[in-house]
Short mmCIF file of C-alpha atoms in Angstrom, two decimals:
data_model
loop_
_atom_site.label_atom_id
_atom_site.label_comp_id
_atom_site.label_asym_id
_atom_site.label_seq_id
_atom_site.Cartn_x
_atom_site.Cartn_y
_atom_site.Cartn_z
CA MET A 1 -11.91 36.69 -8.18
CA THR A 2 -12.93 40.16 -7.03
CA ASP A 3 -14.73 40.73 -3.74
CA LYS A 4 -17.84 41.77 -5.66
CA MET A 5 -17.91 38.46 -7.57
CA LYS A 6 -17.29 36.46 -4.40
CA ASN A 7 -20.14 38.21 -2.62
CA SER A 8 -22.41 37.57 -5.60
CA LYS A 9 -21.55 33.85 -5.64
CA LYS A 10 -22.03 33.67 -1.89
CA ALA A 11 -25.46 35.30 -2.08
CA GLU A 12 -26.60 32.96 -4.86
CA ALA A 13 -25.31 29.95 -2.96
CA GLU A 14 -27.04 30.97 0.27
CA THR A 15 -30.35 31.42 -1.54
CA ALA A 16 -30.06 28.01 -3.21
CA MET A 17 -29.05 26.33 0.06
CA LYS A 18 -31.99 27.77 2.00
CA GLU A 19 -34.45 26.66 -0.66
CA ALA A 20 -32.86 23.19 -0.80
CA ASP A 21 -33.09 22.86 2.99
CA LYS A 22 -36.82 23.62 2.82
CA LEU A 23 -37.45 21.09 0.05
CA THR A 24 -35.60 18.30 1.88
CA THR A 25 -37.11 18.85 5.33
CA LYS A 26 -40.47 17.37 6.33
CA THR A 27 -42.94 19.77 7.92
CA PHE A 28 -46.56 19.70 9.02
CA PHE A 29 -47.55 20.84 5.53
CA ARG A 30 -44.88 18.91 3.61
CA TRP A 31 -44.94 15.20 4.35
CA LYS A 32 -42.60 14.17 1.57
CA CYS A 33 -39.16 15.55 0.71
CA ASP A 34 -38.38 16.66 -2.83
CA TRP A 35 -34.97 15.04 -3.16
CA ASP A 36 -34.67 15.62 -6.89
CA SER A 37 -35.18 19.40 -6.72
CA GLY A 38 -33.13 19.55 -3.54
CA ALA A 39 -30.19 17.87 -5.27
CA ILE A 40 -30.20 20.45 -8.07
CA LEU A 41 -30.19 23.32 -5.60
CA TYR A 42 -27.57 21.80 -3.28
CA GLU A 43 -25.25 21.25 -6.24
CA LYS A 44 -25.62 24.88 -7.26
CA ALA A 45 -25.01 26.03 -3.68
CA ALA A 46 -22.02 23.73 -3.16
CA ASN A 47 -20.30 24.95 -6.31
CA GLY A 48 -21.04 28.58 -5.46
CA PHE A 49 -19.59 28.31 -1.97
CA ARG A 50 -16.58 26.43 -3.35
CA VAL A 51 -15.83 29.16 -5.89
CA ALA A 52 -16.22 31.78 -3.15
CA LYS A 53 -13.86 29.68 -0.97
CA ILE A 54 -16.41 29.32 1.81
CA TYR A 55 -15.41 25.73 2.37
CA ASP A 56 -17.47 24.88 5.45
CA SER A 57 -20.75 25.80 3.74
CA SER A 58 -19.64 24.06 0.56
CA LYS A 59 -18.91 20.90 2.56
CA TYR A 60 -22.38 20.99 4.10
CA CYS A 61 -24.03 21.33 0.69
CA TYR A 62 -22.03 18.49 -0.83
CA GLN A 63 -23.02 16.28 2.10
CA ARG A 64 -26.68 17.16 1.63
CA LEU A 65 -26.37 16.61 -2.12
CA SER A 66 -24.97 13.16 -1.40
CA LEU A 67 -27.90 12.44 0.92
CA CYS A 68 -30.36 13.46 -1.80
CA GLN A 69 -28.69 11.12 -4.27
CA VAL A 70 -28.78 8.23 -1.78
CA GLN A 71 -32.52 8.78 -1.43
CA MET A 72 -32.72 8.66 -5.22
CA ASP A 73 -30.63 5.43 -5.32
CA VAL A 74 -27.84 7.11 -7.31
CA TYR A 75 -25.02 5.75 -5.14
CA TYR A 76 -22.09 6.42 -7.46
CA LEU A 77 -22.85 10.16 -7.65
CA ALA A 78 -23.56 10.17 -3.92
CA ALA A 79 -20.09 8.74 -3.31
CA LYS A 80 -18.45 11.29 -5.63
CA ASN A 81 -20.12 14.19 -3.88
CA MET A 82 -19.22 12.84 -0.45
CA GLU A 83 -15.63 12.85 -1.74
CA MET A 84 -16.11 16.49 -2.70
CA ALA A 85 -17.31 17.20 0.84
CA ALA A 86 -14.10 15.59 2.10
CA THR A 87 -12.08 17.82 -0.23
CA MET A 88 -13.80 20.89 1.17
CA ALA A 89 -13.01 19.74 4.71
CA LYS A 90 -9.38 19.30 3.71
CA GLU A 91 -9.31 22.81 2.22
CA ALA A 92 -10.68 24.09 5.54
CA GLY A 93 -7.84 22.35 7.39
CA GLU A 94 -10.10 19.73 8.96
CA THR A 95 -8.02 16.60 8.37
CA SER A 96 -9.90 14.24 10.69
CA GLU A 97 -13.25 15.38 9.26
CA SER A 98 -11.94 14.90 5.73
CA VAL A 99 -10.86 11.33 6.53
CA LYS A 100 -14.25 10.61 8.10
CA LEU A 101 -16.06 11.83 4.97
CA LEU A 102 -13.77 9.86 2.68
CA LEU A 103 -14.63 6.70 4.58
CA GLU A 104 -18.33 7.53 4.19
CA SER A 105 -17.65 7.78 0.48
CA VAL A 106 -16.01 4.33 0.58
CA LYS A 107 -19.22 2.83 1.97
CA LEU A 108 -21.25 4.38 -0.84
CA TYR A 109 -18.85 3.13 -3.51
CA ARG A 110 -19.04 -0.37 -2.06
CA THR A 111 -22.83 -0.25 -1.98
CA ASN A 112 -22.70 0.52 -5.69
CA GLY A 113 -20.16 -2.25 -6.35
CA ASN A 114 -17.29 0.10 -7.25
CA SER A 115 -14.42 -1.70 -5.51
CA PHE A 116 -11.68 0.12 -7.38
CA GLN A 117 -12.99 3.57 -6.45
CA ALA A 118 -13.61 2.42 -2.88
CA ALA A 119 -10.04 1.18 -2.47
CA ASP A 120 -8.62 4.28 -4.14
CA THR A 121 -10.60 6.53 -1.79
CA MET A 122 -9.50 4.47 1.20
CA THR A 123 -5.90 4.93 0.07
CA LYS A 124 -6.41 8.71 -0.08
CA ALA A 125 -7.72 8.67 3.48
CA ALA A 126 -4.76 6.58 4.63
CA LYS A 127 -2.18 8.93 3.13
CA MET A 128 -3.71 11.85 5.00
CA LEU A 129 -3.04 10.00 8.27
CA GLU A 130 0.56 8.95 7.57
CA ASN A 131 2.11 11.70 9.71
CA THR A 132 -0.50 11.74 12.48
CA ASP A 133 -1.83 8.20 12.95
CA LEU A 134 0.47 5.67 11.30
CA ASP A 135 -1.30 2.60 12.69
CA LYS A 136 -4.67 3.67 11.29
CA CYS A 137 -2.99 4.67 8.04
CA ILE A 138 -1.52 1.20 7.61
CA GLN A 139 -4.76 -0.52 8.61
CA LEU A 140 -6.68 1.44 5.97
CA LEU A 141 -4.12 0.53 3.31
CA VAL A 142 -4.30 -3.15 4.23
CA ASP A 143 -8.11 -2.97 4.23
CA ALA A 144 -7.95 -1.45 0.75
CA CYS A 145 -5.92 -4.42 -0.49
CA GLU A 146 -8.25 -6.94 1.13
CA LEU A 147 -11.25 -5.16 -0.38
CA PHE A 148 -10.33 -6.34 -3.88
CA GLU A 149 -10.20 -9.96 -2.76
CA LEU A 150 -13.50 -9.73 -0.89
CA ASP A 151 -15.25 -8.31 -3.94
CA ASP A 152 -13.44 -10.63 -6.37
CA LYS A 153 -11.85 -7.68 -8.20
CA ASP A 154 -8.25 -8.83 -7.86
CA HIS A 155 -7.21 -7.59 -11.29
CA PHE A 156 -7.58 -4.00 -10.03
CA SER A 157 -5.41 -4.49 -6.94
CA GLY A 158 -1.85 -4.09 -8.28
CA ASP A 159 -1.20 -0.41 -7.56
CA THR A 160 -2.84 -0.54 -4.14
CA PHE A 161 -0.67 -3.49 -3.08
CA LYS A 162 2.48 -1.72 -4.30
CA GLN A 163 1.66 1.49 -2.45
CA THR A 164 0.83 -0.33 0.76
CA ILE A 165 3.90 -2.57 0.75
CA SER A 166 6.08 0.45 0.01
CA MET A 167 4.50 2.36 2.90
CA LEU A 168 5.04 -0.55 5.30
CA ILE A 169 8.69 -0.92 4.32
CA LYS A 170 9.24 2.84 4.50
CA HIS A 171 8.18 2.73 8.15
CA LYS A 172 10.13 -0.50 8.80
CA LYS A 173 7.00 -2.60 9.32
CA TYR A 174 8.73 -5.60 7.77
CA SER A 175 6.65 -8.36 9.35
CA GLU A 176 3.44 -6.66 8.21
CA SER A 177 4.87 -6.21 4.72
CA ILE A 178 5.59 -9.95 4.52
CA GLU A 179 1.99 -10.78 5.48
CA LEU A 180 0.67 -8.45 2.79
CA MET A 181 3.08 -9.80 0.17
CA MET A 182 1.78 -13.29 0.94
CA LEU A 183 -1.76 -12.03 0.32
CA GLN A 184 -0.54 -10.51 -2.94
CA ASN A 185 0.84 -13.91 -3.94
CA LYS A 186 -2.68 -15.35 -3.69
CA VAL A 187 -3.81 -12.72 -6.19
CA PHE A 188 -0.99 -13.59 -8.59
CA VAL A 189 -1.89 -17.29 -8.37
CA LYS A 190 -5.56 -16.56 -8.99
CA LEU A 191 -4.71 -14.41 -12.02
CA ASN A 192 -2.10 -16.88 -13.28
CA GLN A 193 0.59 -14.17 -13.27
CA ASN A 194 3.60 -16.42 -12.75
CA HIS A 195 6.27 -13.83 -13.52
CA ASP A 196 4.93 -11.44 -10.86
CA LEU A 197 4.47 -14.39 -8.50
CA HIS A 198 8.14 -15.35 -8.83
CA LYS A 199 9.34 -11.79 -8.20
CA ALA A 200 7.09 -11.33 -5.18
CA SER A 201 8.19 -14.68 -3.72
CA LEU A 202 11.86 -13.71 -4.01
CA GLY A 203 10.94 -10.41 -2.36
CA ILE A 204 9.40 -12.25 0.59
CA ILE A 205 12.58 -14.32 1.00
CA VAL A 206 14.60 -11.08 0.95
CA MET A 207 12.41 -9.53 3.65
CA HIS A 208 12.86 -12.53 5.95
CA LEU A 209 16.62 -12.52 5.44
CA SER A 210 16.79 -8.78 6.09
CA LEU A 211 15.44 -9.67 9.55
CA ASP A 212 18.07 -12.44 9.89
CA ASP A 213 15.15 -14.87 9.90
CA VAL A 214 16.70 -17.75 7.97
CA VAL A 215 14.20 -20.23 9.40
CA GLY A 216 11.29 -18.10 8.18
CA ALA A 217 12.93 -17.73 4.77
CA LYS A 218 13.34 -21.52 4.47
CA GLN A 219 9.73 -22.11 5.48
CA LYS A 220 8.48 -19.67 2.87
CA TYR A 221 10.78 -21.17 0.22
CA THR A 222 9.37 -24.63 0.95
CA GLN A 223 5.88 -23.21 0.66
CA PHE A 224 6.73 -21.54 -2.66
CA LEU A 225 7.87 -24.87 -4.10
CA GLU A 226 4.16 -25.66 -4.36
CA TYR A 227 4.05 -23.15 -7.22
CA PRO A 228 4.80 -25.39 -10.24
CA THR A 229 7.13 -22.96 -12.04
CA PHE A 230 8.95 -21.38 -9.10
CA SER A 231 11.77 -23.82 -8.34
CA HIS A 232 13.31 -23.63 -11.84
CA SER A 233 12.78 -19.90 -12.31
CA GLN A 234 15.64 -17.42 -11.86
CA GLU A 235 13.92 -16.11 -8.75
CA GLY A 236 13.53 -19.61 -7.32
CA VAL A 237 17.16 -20.56 -7.93
CA THR A 238 18.39 -17.27 -6.50
CA SER A 239 16.17 -17.67 -3.42
CA SER A 240 17.68 -21.10 -2.76
CA GLU A 241 21.26 -19.88 -3.20
CA LEU A 242 20.70 -16.82 -1.03
CA ILE A 243 19.23 -18.89 1.80
CA GLN A 244 22.16 -21.32 1.56
CA ALA A 245 24.64 -18.44 1.75
CA PHE A 246 22.96 -17.13 4.90
CA GLU A 247 22.90 -20.61 6.44
CA ILE A 248 26.67 -21.06 6.08
CA GLN A 249 27.27 -17.37 6.89
CA ASP A 250 29.18 -16.72 3.68
CA GLY A 251 29.22 -12.92 3.54
CA GLU A 252 31.07 -12.78 0.23
CA ALA A 253 28.52 -15.04 -1.44
CA ILE A 254 25.65 -12.98 -0.03
CA LYS A 255 27.24 -9.84 -1.42
CA LYS A 256 27.69 -11.37 -4.88
CA ILE A 257 24.18 -12.79 -5.04
CA SER A 258 22.50 -9.59 -3.84
CA ALA A 259 24.37 -7.63 -6.52
CA ARG A 260 22.67 -9.54 -9.33
CA GLN A 261 20.68 -7.58 -11.86
CA LEU A 262 17.67 -9.76 -11.12
CA PHE A 263 16.96 -7.76 -7.97
CA ASN A 264 16.55 -4.57 -10.00
CA PHE A 265 13.25 -5.94 -11.29
CA LEU A 266 11.68 -6.20 -7.83
CA ASP A 267 9.56 -3.35 -6.52
CA ASN A 268 11.84 -0.44 -5.61
CA SER A 269 11.40 -0.64 -1.84
CA VAL A 270 12.17 -4.37 -1.80
CA ALA A 271 15.03 -4.00 -4.30
CA LYS A 272 16.80 -1.52 -2.01
CA ILE A 273 16.65 -3.96 0.88
CA ALA A 274 17.91 -6.78 -1.36
CA LYS A 275 20.88 -4.72 -2.54
CA ALA A 276 21.76 -3.90 1.06
CA LEU A 277 21.78 -7.54 2.23
CA GLY A 278 25.46 -8.09 1.44
CA ASN A 279 26.68 -4.84 2.96
CA ASN A 280 24.56 -5.25 6.07
CA TYR A 281 25.70 -8.83 6.56
CA ASN A 282 29.37 -7.85 6.23
CA ALA A 283 28.88 -4.97 8.66
CA ASN A 284 27.34 -7.30 11.24
CA SER A 285 29.88 -10.06 10.75
CA ASN A 286 32.81 -7.62 11.06
CA VAL A 287 31.89 -7.06 14.70
CA SER A 288 32.21 -10.74 15.60
CA THR A 289 35.31 -11.11 13.39
CA THR A 290 37.11 -8.29 15.22
CA THR A 291 36.37 -9.70 18.67
CA SER A 292 37.58 -13.18 17.75
CA THR A 293 40.80 -12.24 15.88
CA THR A 294 43.18 -13.09 18.74
CA HIS A 295 41.59 -16.47 19.39
CA ASN A 296 41.60 -17.41 15.70
CA THR A 297 45.24 -16.40 15.26
CA SER A 298 46.45 -18.52 18.16
CA ASN A 299 44.69 -21.58 16.76
CA SER A 300 45.35 -21.03 13.06
CA ASN A 301 48.14 -23.64 12.88
CA LEU A 302 45.90 -26.31 14.37
CA GLY A 303 43.51 -26.07 11.46
CA SER A 304 46.04 -25.63 8.68
CA ASN A 305 45.82 -29.25 7.58
CA ASN A 306 42.04 -29.12 7.37
CA ASN A 307 41.89 -26.64 4.50
CA SER A 308 40.22 -27.94 1.36
CA ASN A 309 39.73 -26.73 -2.18
CA THR A 310 35.93 -26.93 -1.89
CA PRO A 311 34.49 -23.76 -3.48
CA THR A 312 32.32 -21.47 -1.39
CA VAL A 313 28.69 -20.74 -2.19
CA GLY A 314 29.60 -17.49 -3.91
CA ASP A 315 32.14 -18.94 -6.35
CA ASN A 316 29.49 -19.68 -8.96
CA TYR A 317 27.68 -16.34 -8.79
CA ASP A 318 29.83 -14.04 -10.87
CA ASP A 319 28.26 -15.08 -14.16
CA GLU A 320 24.62 -14.05 -14.64
CA SER A 321 24.26 -16.90 -17.12
CA ASN A 322 24.34 -19.39 -14.25
CA LEU A 323 20.86 -18.24 -13.44
#
């Protein structure tokens, strides 16, 4: 755009903004604001400033346009234009202001009953904070997930849960990810999505075991047995076998189980942790094995008569058909 065109757009926008400000401000001679006419003029001004790349003025006009639409009880459009104000703030390099405006937009979406748009906007705000305020970022993502349950719109929640769990795992917030995955399980139960429920339950077991929390994994497994179809599913059987392998500290079995194709069907962030279980366990156990080599060698003859042909936990895991 040439400088002449930019100046022309700017002049038109300034004229429209000044007139809109007059129409939406009460004075001694004007006791009632003309929100309808003001909205038309603010929209014209906001778009003009945006095209001219005068983002601060464009932000102001989008905010005022949103206010006009609230006064007219058009909350969905008010929310959309508050989002546009946030976009202008972002273009101006005002990250904190942009987040603030996005959260204002969330309130307007919720007022209008648009849970999906509210959660999506909250997710946008969260992502902007990932590198500057991780705790607030995570809290916003969790709030976005809970929003669907509060408004009974669980069937829209899938992508938001996935993004949030992935973000938590990325930043090694494993305990928080487990809590959110448990909330996600409630959604799967409510929607009767047993296949997703089984996968998520196995994922929760994996997360506990990645923390060497065998007790927690067993408690969750017992809880998951309340799901009628879990115990006999591939995920249920694998969960049981994996916990057993950790209990008896059978590194080879853990490695074989975690290599199963079944884990490829978990969400990517959880699948990576599952695949690493065997390698991580072997790496940890090698430390204790090295330090105890001398002691074990000196006593090896004492235990030679106690060897048995009992197979280890991993002996039955080579064939996927055993699932």
